[in-house]
Amino acid sequence: MRLSQFHLRTEKETPADAEIVSHKLMLKAGMIRKLAAGLYTWSPLGLRVLRKVEAVVREEMNRAGAIEMAMPSVQPRELWEETGRWAKFGPQLLKIRDRKEQEYCFTPTAEEAVTDFFRQEVASYKQLPVNFYQITSKFRDEIRPRFGVMRAREFIMKDAYSFHADDESLHAQYRTMYDTYTRIFTRLGLKFRAVAADTGAIGGSASHEFHVLADSGEDALAFSETSDYAANVELAEAVSPGARPAASEALRDIETPAQKTCEDVAALMGISLARTVKSVAIMAGDGDGNLPEKGGQFVLALVRGDHSVNEIKLAKLPGLADYRLATEAEILEYLGSEPGFLGPLHAQKPIRVIADRSVAALADFVVGANKPGFHIAGVNWGRDLPEPETADIRNVVEGDPSPDGNGSLRMARGIEVGHVFALGRKYSEAMKCTVLDGNGKAVHPAMGCYGIGVSRIVAAAIEQNHDDAGIRWPQAMAPWQVAVCVINPKSDPAVAEAAETLHAELNAAGIDTALDDRGLRPGAMFADIELIGIPHRVVVSGRGLEAGTFEYRARSSAEAENLDRAALLARIANG
Amino acid sequence: MRLSQFHLRTEKETPADAEIVSHKLMLKAGMIRKLAAGLYTWSPLGLRVLRKVEAVVREEMNRAGAIEMAMPSVQPRELWEETGRWAKFGPQLLKIRDRKEQEYCFTPTAEEAVTDFFRQEVASYKQLPVNFYQITSKFRDEIRPRFGVMRAREFIMKDAYSFHADDESLHAQYRTMYDTYTRIFTRLGLKFRAVAADTGAIGGSASHEFHVLADSGEDALAFSETSDYAANVELAEAVSPGARPAASEALRDIETPAQKTCEDVAALMGISLARTVKSVAIMAGDGDGNLPEKGGQFVLALVRGDHSVNEIKLAKLPGLADYRLATEAEILEYLGSEPGFLGPLHAQKPIRVIADRSVAALADFVVGANKPGFHIAGVNWGRDLPEPETADIRNVVEGDPSPDGNGSLRMARGIEVGHVFALGRKYSEAMKCTVLDGNGKAVHPAMGCYGIGVSRIVAAAIEQNHDDAGIRWPQAMAPWQVAVCVINPKSDPAVAEAAETLHAELNAAGIDTALDDRGLRPGAMFADIELIGIPHRVVVSGRGLEAGTFEYRARSSAEAENLDRAALLARIANG
């Protein structure tokens, strides 16, 4: 590709309204343009990168035996009513009314549509297993779209859906998809981790997320330093600590006039933060999907001062599926205190106390006194309080033992770019989708679903691969592998011709190469090529021609070298 | 591709609700499945064909120097307000409200979005010309979606938009796109015609439609037998006939008690239909886009009894931009008669009379008498009526002289699959889009737009290429070039192996080949392969292996032949 015939428009200024580096660099490199909130046009440069990602995803899905098809973006409400997701999906579902006042949505995911396709197409277990996928635009009406294409409203997703006669087949396909995702992200040249994940609203029996590791990632991940264990912090188990020591202190009030946090109390008392206990006041829902708007059971969730409550774990406890934080009025009613001094002793009314395992293992700990300006020290289970209901309700922290018993946990931040789910029969049952089994009996097929955020990968790759000069694409995602830059193409026809020849040869050899024949000054040209992240830069100049060399510089290197043709080709071939 | 690993689901029954052959065959072959009115899922088989079309379109657009990018499907109302198209586009525009009550549409076309992209990206005439294109889903909320993907609501369109410093550059690009479209439809193996077209609501100075020729086509086309002339009947000029003969008959009333049509009157009188004149009563609009709901100028449009009024030509006459048919009450008020007996003589009030050129050239003709049960014969211009306002307001008919003076016109029916427009500055002016010209002055760029109905091409190709057994794909669009069919794969390992080998060899040679290893009986297998339209069928059998031959049959041939390997490969290579 001759860049003089391409539309490359980089910006000198760093965009003011972009918060994260990938958004800034995509705007600066001219890869995307905002059309409206969360809606982006992919420029020719941006689309080249997007298509490279798509191609790798498609090749690997095909290699795994998945079959590509395409469902409409606009899908009828009736279908979404069959699974109840029309209501459950919430305001992220973009709803549409047509000229006949029929209701539709812009598909965020296609479990319903693919199950409808399947139930019309497949009648017998003999046609199973099958895995359908598509790479199409999806829409989520994010309340706060941001970070460019990282959290856009319209985005490109690869979504795949498999159907199985039995669970064994589902789990085999789940493993195949897990391995396929591993190959995809490896081929894309990304540092990533697969982590066990919560199955959340989609449901099902098993689920793994694939995260590109980056400090700016929205998700916290925990992994063992010495084993394969890795999980989203949402899910990672905080294992039981050792046995509780014996009580050794007397119960006593501590004056804490201005100390409303565990940190302040621990500092005042000169004790470890790990001996203080945080009390989080919540109202339990009725477990039937009805939020406890008024009343409900008052619950105090206790975690150590150096820990934080894991809301997903909490919501999985009996009766807490729809919990919410208690209001100040409710806290006053049940505990007789204002927030900052809450604790499990001296409640005004009966309450449910749930202690994290690490809190249950404490002796001589400190809690709020339910009296403004006071905490209570020397608290002991069994002596000052009944033995509590105990559960794992905290987020793991760095240094916690790994749940698999191997080593301790470290933390990383990740950007979720893929997700595999073993769905089970949730959708096939809700949509009355059956096939005949070997005995001629109608059975609901087991299903899996497997998503990859194709457009998000582009941004995630930049978060992981950039420097002050711009993007540093992994080979497989680069818009071009090589940029051949010409100094003064118009003033020296021999230089222009040598560059043309090299450009043509590299492309003929299957190395995607751009010829920068725009006639820019070297400084501006090199800045562009660095900004847009081309892995290999070759400069063709009159001086080099005389010496029989090309100036080569890898994007990852600070130094340029003069190489003859053979050495140059070898260097490029080495990647 | 092994068909045992693919998802091929043909139907035995012809679908009852499909009206045209392409819709029937696409359902029977299992290429598409209806999700809702005008919304179709493309099965793996259908998508293969769609992608073949896309690939040809993409290759030829790239070869022509157009640059691919991608705009969002969901576009904000504000942008469409800039050109007034939010209102003008009418109910075909699918309007959407997001969670914040902001309005959007699902893009049916992207002139606004691309002009917005351009005005942010391009500042100088030096960056021109440029031609951006995308191949994406579009939506038109058809009031009566039908014929499967031929007139679906969601569909795949290639849309391209070019920007130019001057008209000369626009016209050069228009010609390039015209030639590119010619190459695309030629490569796809379709019989097509480019015809001059009306620029319609999109506006601009020049426009050609590309039609796939098929009897089921919705458009009527006129073309010269002996020259390049071709036009949509909407636009084709009916050239001036020879001079008017002298009057030879006296004016006289004819009793036509039950004769309300020209045909009936001509039959009653025993004269040629070409001597009768049809009077079409209309009310003229005010030309400002306001429909003449109440009142307006009463107009009688006159065409010969053997001709029909061309509504598009009529609307282009001064004052008739927004005309509508007159009501019976208005006809009674102005002419004093009921429909069936209308004519230009004896009106009750002043009326405007517009005669088609062929009517203005008549002598001694017959019109309605504006009196129930009567017509008037022997009518002559100048003598019985003032000389009329004359214009070309009729549709051409077979045998009319070609407007270019070469030969006479023939008619054909076509399915519009492409359209090129020289837009001019309509959008760049409305959207205040400028570039600096060579003198540093801000000027509005000239624009062109160029569409191809990618998904419609699939259906149009079937309308043109089918027989009783199913689809007969042109080579370039076929899901596979060759089907290798195995008889009794399980019972004869040598046969299975020979088929596998041939399948692998053909694919390695770049010939897209399917192996039908599903183990069906020969009849069912051959019926499927014919139905889905594979151009070359090769049968591998035990008998053939012994004889050293393969049974070959072209989809276009009724006869199978036994060929040795070399002859087989030569036959396939010849296409």
XYZ file of C-alpha atoms in Angstrom, chain A:
575
model
C 0.000 0.000 0.000
C 1.310 3.410 -0.990
C 0.560 5.826 1.839
C 0.128 8.605 -0.724
C -2.931 6.632 -1.892
C -4.080 5.837 1.642
C -5.889 8.039 4.085
C -3.496 8.471 7.033
C -4.343 11.426 9.310
C -2.384 11.630 12.535
C -2.835 14.416 15.080
C -0.011 16.342 16.713
C -1.958 17.272 19.833
C -2.928 14.747 22.484
C -6.733 14.760 22.674
C -7.829 16.434 25.875
C -10.967 14.409 26.543
C -9.421 10.953 26.340
C -8.723 9.399 29.744
C -6.713 6.285 28.965
C -3.693 5.777 26.775
C -5.338 3.530 24.184
C -8.102 6.067 23.601
C -5.553 8.889 23.308
C -3.338 6.959 20.920
C -6.195 5.720 18.748
C -7.362 9.322 18.314
C -3.825 10.628 17.783
C -3.072 7.926 15.223
C -6.396 8.682 13.518
C -7.702 5.130 13.947
C -11.151 6.183 15.134
C -13.375 9.264 15.073
C -16.232 9.837 17.469
C -19.644 10.091 15.783
C -21.628 10.398 19.021
C -21.333 9.163 22.623
C -19.981 5.608 22.490
C -20.219 5.478 18.668
C -17.032 5.460 16.632
C -16.160 5.463 12.965
C -13.208 3.210 12.196
C -10.901 5.034 9.807
C -9.090 3.089 7.095
C -6.085 2.715 9.439
C -8.222 1.558 12.359
C -10.153 -0.876 10.202
C -6.906 -2.499 8.966
C -6.047 -3.397 12.563
C -9.592 -4.527 13.370
C -9.580 -6.801 10.308
C -6.270 -8.380 11.331
C -7.807 -9.304 14.680
C -10.963 -10.584 12.986
C -8.909 -12.743 10.629
C -7.040 -14.474 13.454
C -10.273 -15.057 15.370
C -11.980 -16.458 12.249
C -9.095 -18.751 11.335
C -8.885 -20.241 14.786
C -12.651 -20.651 15.150
C -12.736 -22.431 11.783
C -9.777 -24.591 12.767
C -11.731 -25.609 15.886
C -14.653 -26.732 13.703
C -16.999 -23.852 14.535
C -19.177 -22.753 11.607
C -19.678 -19.110 10.706
C -23.156 -17.675 10.057
C -24.773 -14.280 10.599
C -27.837 -13.193 12.527
C -29.635 -9.850 12.165
C -28.714 -6.916 14.409
C -32.369 -6.114 14.950
C -34.235 -8.837 16.836
C -37.879 -9.062 17.869
C -39.047 -8.595 21.442
C -41.084 -11.835 21.322
C -37.892 -13.880 21.188
C -36.398 -12.083 24.180
C -39.631 -12.546 26.114
C -39.252 -16.310 25.793
C -36.259 -16.219 28.144
C -37.412 -13.239 30.202
C -34.328 -11.299 29.142
C -36.374 -8.471 27.552
C -36.970 -7.213 31.099
C -33.968 -8.731 32.870
C -31.340 -7.289 30.562
C -32.198 -3.824 31.836
C -31.532 -0.448 30.230
C -28.358 -1.653 28.475
C -30.690 -3.289 25.957
C -31.312 -0.744 23.172
C -35.010 -1.027 22.418
C -36.469 -0.062 19.057
C -39.987 0.462 17.764
C -40.615 0.078 14.031
C -43.171 1.924 11.882
C -45.802 -0.619 12.904
C -45.073 -0.094 16.627
C -43.591 -3.572 16.892
C -40.757 -3.794 19.413
C -37.218 -4.935 18.691
C -33.774 -4.593 20.216
C -30.319 -4.045 18.761
C -28.718 -7.327 19.737
C -26.120 -7.212 22.528
C -25.769 -11.014 22.396
C -27.664 -13.681 20.477
C -28.536 -16.668 22.663
C -32.225 -16.286 21.791
C -31.710 -15.801 18.049
C -29.327 -18.726 17.711
C -31.568 -21.008 19.763
C -34.469 -20.027 17.507
C -32.320 -20.812 14.442
C -31.253 -24.108 15.967
C -34.738 -25.285 16.908
C -35.882 -24.743 13.326
C -32.836 -26.448 11.807
C -31.776 -29.338 13.964
C -34.003 -32.262 14.888
C -31.734 -35.091 15.971
C -28.835 -35.742 18.311
C -27.069 -37.105 15.222
C -26.586 -33.534 14.027
C -24.787 -32.649 17.262
C -22.512 -31.238 18.477
C -22.480 -28.049 16.456
C -20.928 -24.665 17.200
C -22.212 -21.599 15.309
C -20.409 -18.290 15.404
C -20.639 -14.820 13.908
C -18.485 -11.688 13.939
C -20.928 -8.768 13.900
C -21.831 -5.402 15.446
C -23.429 -5.518 18.853
C -24.890 -2.754 21.004
C -24.987 -2.129 24.750
C -26.544 1.117 25.824
C -23.883 1.889 28.451
C -24.977 4.610 30.840
C -21.486 6.086 30.682
C -19.721 5.072 27.504
C -16.021 5.926 27.786
C -12.452 5.020 26.996
C -13.120 5.071 23.241
C -13.742 1.632 21.781
C -12.815 0.025 25.130
C -16.315 0.687 26.452
C -18.234 1.829 23.383
C -21.944 1.304 22.865
C -21.675 -0.202 19.369
C -18.834 -2.696 19.093
C -17.674 -5.750 17.171
C -18.063 -9.068 18.930
C -17.367 -12.639 17.923
C -20.074 -14.695 19.551
C -20.293 -18.472 19.307
C -22.965 -20.866 20.550
C -22.606 -24.623 20.805
C -25.306 -27.280 21.163
C -24.806 -30.742 22.647
C -26.658 -33.972 23.257
C -25.065 -34.369 26.695
C -22.943 -32.582 29.283
C -19.860 -34.548 28.377
C -19.952 -33.191 24.844
C -20.514 -29.658 26.183
C -17.499 -29.900 28.432
C -15.323 -31.231 25.631
C -16.339 -28.275 23.442
C -15.826 -25.884 26.348
C -12.273 -27.175 26.631
C -11.795 -26.846 22.846
C -12.958 -23.234 22.973
C -10.724 -22.560 25.981
C -7.779 -23.876 23.994
C -8.869 -21.969 20.884
C -9.003 -18.715 22.844
C -5.564 -19.441 24.202
C -4.302 -19.879 20.629
C -6.052 -16.718 19.451
C -4.571 -14.450 22.124
C -1.184 -16.099 21.771
C -1.189 -15.562 17.995
C -2.224 -11.936 18.544
C 0.937 -11.516 20.612
C -0.839 -10.449 23.796
C 0.101 -11.104 27.404
C -3.098 -12.559 28.828
C -4.531 -14.809 31.499
C -7.527 -17.096 31.568
C -9.211 -16.871 34.944
C -12.098 -18.699 36.542
C -15.037 -16.338 36.579
C -18.460 -15.872 38.031
C -21.217 -17.085 35.717
C -23.309 -14.059 36.693
C -26.589 -13.285 34.981
C -25.867 -15.521 31.982
C -25.836 -18.501 34.303
C -24.380 -21.939 33.765
C -21.978 -24.266 35.437
C -18.534 -23.079 34.375
C -17.057 -19.891 33.082
C -13.627 -18.496 32.293
C -12.667 -14.966 31.359
C -9.682 -14.132 29.194
C -7.950 -10.941 30.251
C -5.297 -8.878 28.535
C -3.022 -7.824 31.389
C -2.679 -4.069 31.746
C -2.410 -1.696 34.688
C -5.400 0.249 33.403
C -7.606 -2.880 33.403
C -10.996 -2.584 35.082
C -10.842 -6.116 36.535
C -8.739 -7.346 39.436
C -7.287 -10.820 38.959
C -5.684 -13.152 41.465
C -3.254 -15.857 40.496
C -0.885 -18.231 42.216
C 2.812 -17.613 41.781
C 3.564 -21.318 41.780
C 0.563 -23.019 40.139
C -2.032 -22.644 37.350
C -4.616 -21.161 39.677
C -6.090 -17.887 38.398
C -9.453 -16.281 39.050
C -11.263 -13.018 38.845
C -11.202 -11.457 42.315
C -14.995 -11.529 42.073
C -14.726 -15.302 42.378
C -11.334 -16.104 43.996
C -11.823 -17.965 47.261
C -10.299 -16.562 50.446
C -9.355 -19.775 52.147
C -10.005 -20.453 55.802
C -7.347 -19.096 58.113
C -5.955 -21.162 61.021
C -7.705 -21.786 64.307
C -8.877 -18.930 66.496
C -6.512 -17.997 69.357
C -7.874 -17.957 72.898
C -9.328 -14.772 74.335
C -6.805 -12.817 76.366
C -8.248 -9.307 76.701
C -11.175 -7.880 78.623
C -14.044 -6.218 76.789
C -13.738 -2.428 77.052
C -15.017 0.774 75.437
C -12.498 2.898 73.568
C -13.133 6.605 73.041
C -12.845 7.302 69.321
C -14.352 10.787 68.997
C -13.241 11.409 65.396
C -12.177 7.895 64.382
C -14.805 6.574 62.016
C -12.647 4.212 59.926
C -10.766 1.063 60.908
C -7.521 2.757 59.776
C -8.072 5.671 62.170
C -9.050 3.422 65.069
C -6.038 1.133 64.531
C -3.732 4.178 64.376
C -5.216 5.647 67.550
C -4.858 2.362 69.415
C -1.498 1.483 67.940
C -2.691 -1.958 66.820
C -2.648 -3.838 63.518
C -5.438 -3.003 61.090
C -6.020 -6.763 60.895
C -7.388 -6.740 64.444
C -10.144 -4.254 63.636
C -13.465 -5.337 62.106
C -15.522 -3.414 59.559
C -19.320 -3.727 59.827
C -21.244 -3.302 56.587
C -24.998 -2.820 57.121
C -27.242 -4.242 54.430
C -30.893 -5.139 53.918
C -31.510 -8.642 52.589
C -33.838 -9.087 49.601
C -36.510 -11.750 49.526
C -34.585 -13.801 46.995
C -37.370 -13.632 44.444
C -35.844 -10.840 42.424
C -37.737 -8.235 44.437
C -35.470 -5.573 45.829
C -35.959 -4.939 49.552
C -37.167 -1.396 48.949
C -38.933 -1.214 52.261
C -38.004 -3.352 55.189
C -36.471 -6.791 54.859
C -33.945 -8.512 57.089
C -31.193 -6.299 58.579
C -27.751 -7.902 58.139
C -24.323 -6.921 59.389
C -21.508 -8.274 57.211
C -18.190 -8.309 59.033
C -14.764 -8.255 57.382
C -11.370 -7.388 58.779
C -10.244 -3.750 58.589
C -7.584 -4.695 56.048
C -10.100 -6.520 53.826
C -13.014 -5.468 51.635
C -16.436 -7.022 51.136
C -16.924 -9.021 47.932
C -20.428 -8.117 46.821
C -20.776 -11.059 44.458
C -19.893 -13.593 47.145
C -22.278 -11.854 49.553
C -25.147 -11.990 47.072
C -24.709 -15.753 46.704
C -25.516 -16.386 50.384
C -29.014 -17.620 51.264
C -31.506 -14.761 51.276
C -29.061 -12.150 49.970
C -29.627 -12.473 46.198
C -31.141 -9.003 46.012
C -29.522 -7.252 48.949
C -28.850 -3.524 49.101
C -26.983 -1.236 51.462
C -29.041 -0.167 54.487
C -30.110 3.469 54.734
C -28.999 5.711 57.602
C -32.533 5.588 58.990
C -32.500 1.781 58.980
C -29.093 1.737 60.642
C -30.354 4.055 63.359
C -33.462 1.904 63.807
C -31.589 -1.407 64.135
C -28.274 -0.351 65.688
C -29.109 2.955 67.320
C -26.044 4.641 65.880
C -24.778 6.635 62.978
C -22.324 5.037 60.465
C -18.661 5.038 61.547
C -19.288 3.381 64.899
C -21.240 0.261 63.873
C -20.736 -3.157 65.321
C -22.434 -6.469 66.172
C -22.884 -5.730 69.913
C -25.716 -3.797 71.537
C -28.107 -3.789 68.587
C -31.555 -2.235 69.209
C -33.398 -5.040 67.403
C -32.556 -8.588 66.359
C -30.105 -8.653 63.442
C -28.352 -11.287 61.322
C -24.557 -11.256 61.641
C -22.402 -12.790 58.925
C -18.687 -12.925 59.660
C -16.042 -13.502 57.065
C -13.963 -16.593 57.851
C -11.013 -14.379 58.761
C -13.185 -12.434 61.224
C -14.519 -15.638 62.749
C -10.877 -16.630 63.380
C -10.085 -13.449 65.362
C -9.756 -13.088 69.101
C -9.513 -9.816 71.041
C -10.736 -7.715 68.101
C -12.161 -4.202 67.812
C -15.618 -3.242 66.520
C -17.800 -0.154 66.576
C -19.813 0.291 69.780
C -23.088 1.388 68.095
C -22.585 4.594 70.097
C -21.229 7.731 68.448
C -17.573 8.354 69.431
C -16.934 4.840 70.781
C -15.503 1.510 69.661
C -15.229 -1.691 71.708
C -11.934 -3.550 72.058
C -11.177 -7.055 73.380
C -14.199 -8.560 71.675
C -14.318 -12.348 71.579
C -16.732 -14.781 69.867
C -18.565 -17.139 72.199
C -17.790 -14.941 75.192
C -19.123 -11.493 74.199
C -21.146 -12.536 71.200
C -22.731 -15.771 70.014
C -20.700 -17.774 67.478
C -21.444 -16.093 64.123
C -22.745 -17.362 60.806
C -19.505 -17.716 58.834
C -18.835 -17.441 55.111
C -16.268 -16.318 52.555
C -17.437 -12.774 51.873
C -14.220 -10.850 51.260
C -11.996 -10.092 48.305
C -8.680 -11.906 48.316
C -5.576 -9.752 48.723
C -1.979 -10.109 47.642
C -0.237 -12.724 49.787
C -3.353 -14.752 50.593
C -2.780 -18.492 50.249
C -3.794 -19.828 46.838
C -7.076 -21.786 47.039
C -5.448 -24.754 45.298
C -2.959 -25.039 48.146
C -0.033 -24.072 45.937
C 1.809 -20.907 46.890
C 0.318 -17.536 47.636
C -1.747 -15.188 45.530
C -0.523 -12.251 43.501
C -2.765 -9.639 41.964
C -2.892 -8.213 38.479
C -5.233 -5.983 36.554
C -6.842 -7.151 33.354
C -9.090 -6.099 30.489
C -11.675 -8.743 29.707
C -11.495 -9.616 26.009
C -13.011 -13.082 25.996
C -15.433 -15.172 27.982
C -16.440 -18.818 27.711
C -19.548 -20.187 29.427
C -20.896 -23.686 29.864
C -24.520 -22.581 29.818
C -26.262 -25.861 30.354
C -29.950 -25.953 29.447
C -31.107 -22.528 30.634
C -31.876 -21.246 27.136
C -32.939 -24.502 25.489
C -35.443 -25.132 28.274
C -36.822 -21.606 28.325
C -37.240 -21.633 24.524
C -38.639 -25.193 24.331
C -35.799 -26.227 22.072
C -35.444 -29.994 21.825
C -33.779 -32.676 19.761
C -34.535 -36.384 19.658
C -32.020 -38.496 21.533
C -30.902 -42.023 20.642
C -34.140 -43.426 22.100
C -36.370 -41.072 20.135
C -37.104 -38.980 23.201
C -37.216 -35.179 22.986
C -34.439 -33.694 25.154
C -33.166 -30.167 25.686
C -29.664 -29.764 24.260
C -26.913 -28.457 26.526
C -25.392 -25.206 25.315
C -22.186 -23.257 25.611
C -21.500 -19.668 24.595
C -18.183 -18.077 23.798
C -17.552 -14.361 23.225
C -14.600 -12.309 22.096
C -14.603 -8.496 22.127
C -12.935 -7.990 18.762
C -12.921 -4.192 18.802
C -11.960 -4.075 22.475
C -8.902 -6.212 21.722
C -7.547 -3.374 19.585
C -7.676 -0.974 22.529
C -6.484 -3.561 25.046
C -3.447 -4.363 22.896
C -2.491 -0.680 22.941
C -2.856 -0.467 26.724
C -0.318 -3.259 26.914
C 1.957 -2.174 24.054
C 2.872 1.481 23.831
C 5.605 3.953 24.699
C 6.032 7.719 24.619
C 6.256 7.723 20.822
C 3.003 5.842 20.331
C 1.696 2.342 19.691
C 3.908 -0.743 19.510
C 1.720 -3.303 17.768
C 2.355 -6.988 18.179
C 3.223 -8.344 14.694
C -0.132 -10.008 14.066
C -2.163 -6.864 14.735
C -0.020 -4.241 13.041
C -1.688 -2.371 10.161
C 1.462 -3.202 8.187
C 4.471 -5.293 9.189
C 6.937 -3.008 7.493
C 7.060 0.661 6.529
C 9.440 1.524 3.692
C 10.221 5.235 4.059
C 11.584 7.276 1.192
C 13.692 10.376 1.773
C 13.150 12.961 -0.986
C 11.320 10.718 -3.431
C 10.819 13.512 -5.956
C 14.391 14.757 -6.049
C 16.021 11.368 -6.533
C 14.301 8.957 -8.930
C 16.770 6.166 -8.130
C 15.806 6.312 -4.447
C 12.113 6.300 -5.298
C 12.581 3.323 -7.584
C 14.602 1.346 -5.039
C 11.906 1.948 -2.441
C 9.158 0.907 -4.863
C 11.036 -2.270 -5.664
C 11.580 -3.197 -2.018
C 7.939 -2.450 -1.232
C 6.737 -4.654 -4.080
C 9.108 -7.481 -3.181
C 8.086 -7.561 0.464
C 4.379 -7.587 -0.383
C 4.957 -10.320 -2.958
C 6.655 -12.336 -0.212
C 3.492 -12.064 1.886
C 4.869 -9.401 4.230
C 2.240 -6.676 4.513
C 4.231 -3.536 3.687
C 3.430 0.161 3.351
C 5.450 2.553 1.223
C 5.631 5.998 2.784
C 5.858 7.997 -0.428
C 3.985 11.006 0.955
C 7.080 13.217 0.609
C 7.064 14.351 4.259
C 10.197 15.574 5.984
C 12.004 12.661 7.706
C 11.112 13.848 11.239
C 7.387 14.054 10.548
C 7.393 10.791 8.581
C 9.244 8.850 11.287
C 6.985 10.277 14.006
C 3.929 9.029 12.103
C 5.370 5.572 11.560
C 6.259 5.291 15.242
C 2.911 6.646 16.378
C 0.934 4.138 14.299
C 3.224 1.404 15.614
C 4.677 -0.330 12.540
C 7.040 -3.074 13.828
C 9.747 -2.621 11.171
C 10.920 0.642 9.611
C 13.215 0.694 6.584
C 14.602 3.976 5.246
C 15.714 4.202 1.632
C 18.040 7.149 0.983
C 20.594 8.226 -1.604
C 23.444 7.692 0.819
C 22.238 4.207 1.665
C 21.870 3.297 -1.994
C 25.480 4.302 -2.613
C 26.611 2.151 0.304
C 24.317 -0.706 -0.708
C 22.427 -0.601 2.596
C 19.040 0.209 4.059
C 18.555 1.871 7.407
C 16.552 -0.512 9.584
C 14.948 0.105 12.919
C 12.667 -2.168 14.905
C 9.831 -0.346 16.674
C 10.992 -1.988 19.875
C 14.547 -0.722 19.512
C 16.046 2.715 20.104
C 18.834 2.197 17.587
C 18.861 2.102 13.803
C 21.271 -0.130 11.882
C 22.487 -0.121 8.293
C 21.830 -3.527 6.767
C 22.368 -4.940 3.304
C 19.383 -6.493 1.574
C 19.939 -10.038 2.811
C 20.417 -8.964 6.420
C 17.366 -6.720 6.183
C 15.118 -9.506 4.911
C 16.409 -11.856 7.592
C 15.722 -9.276 10.295
C 12.160 -8.714 9.098
C 11.531 -12.436 8.750
C 12.601 -12.936 12.357
C 9.709 -10.727 13.452
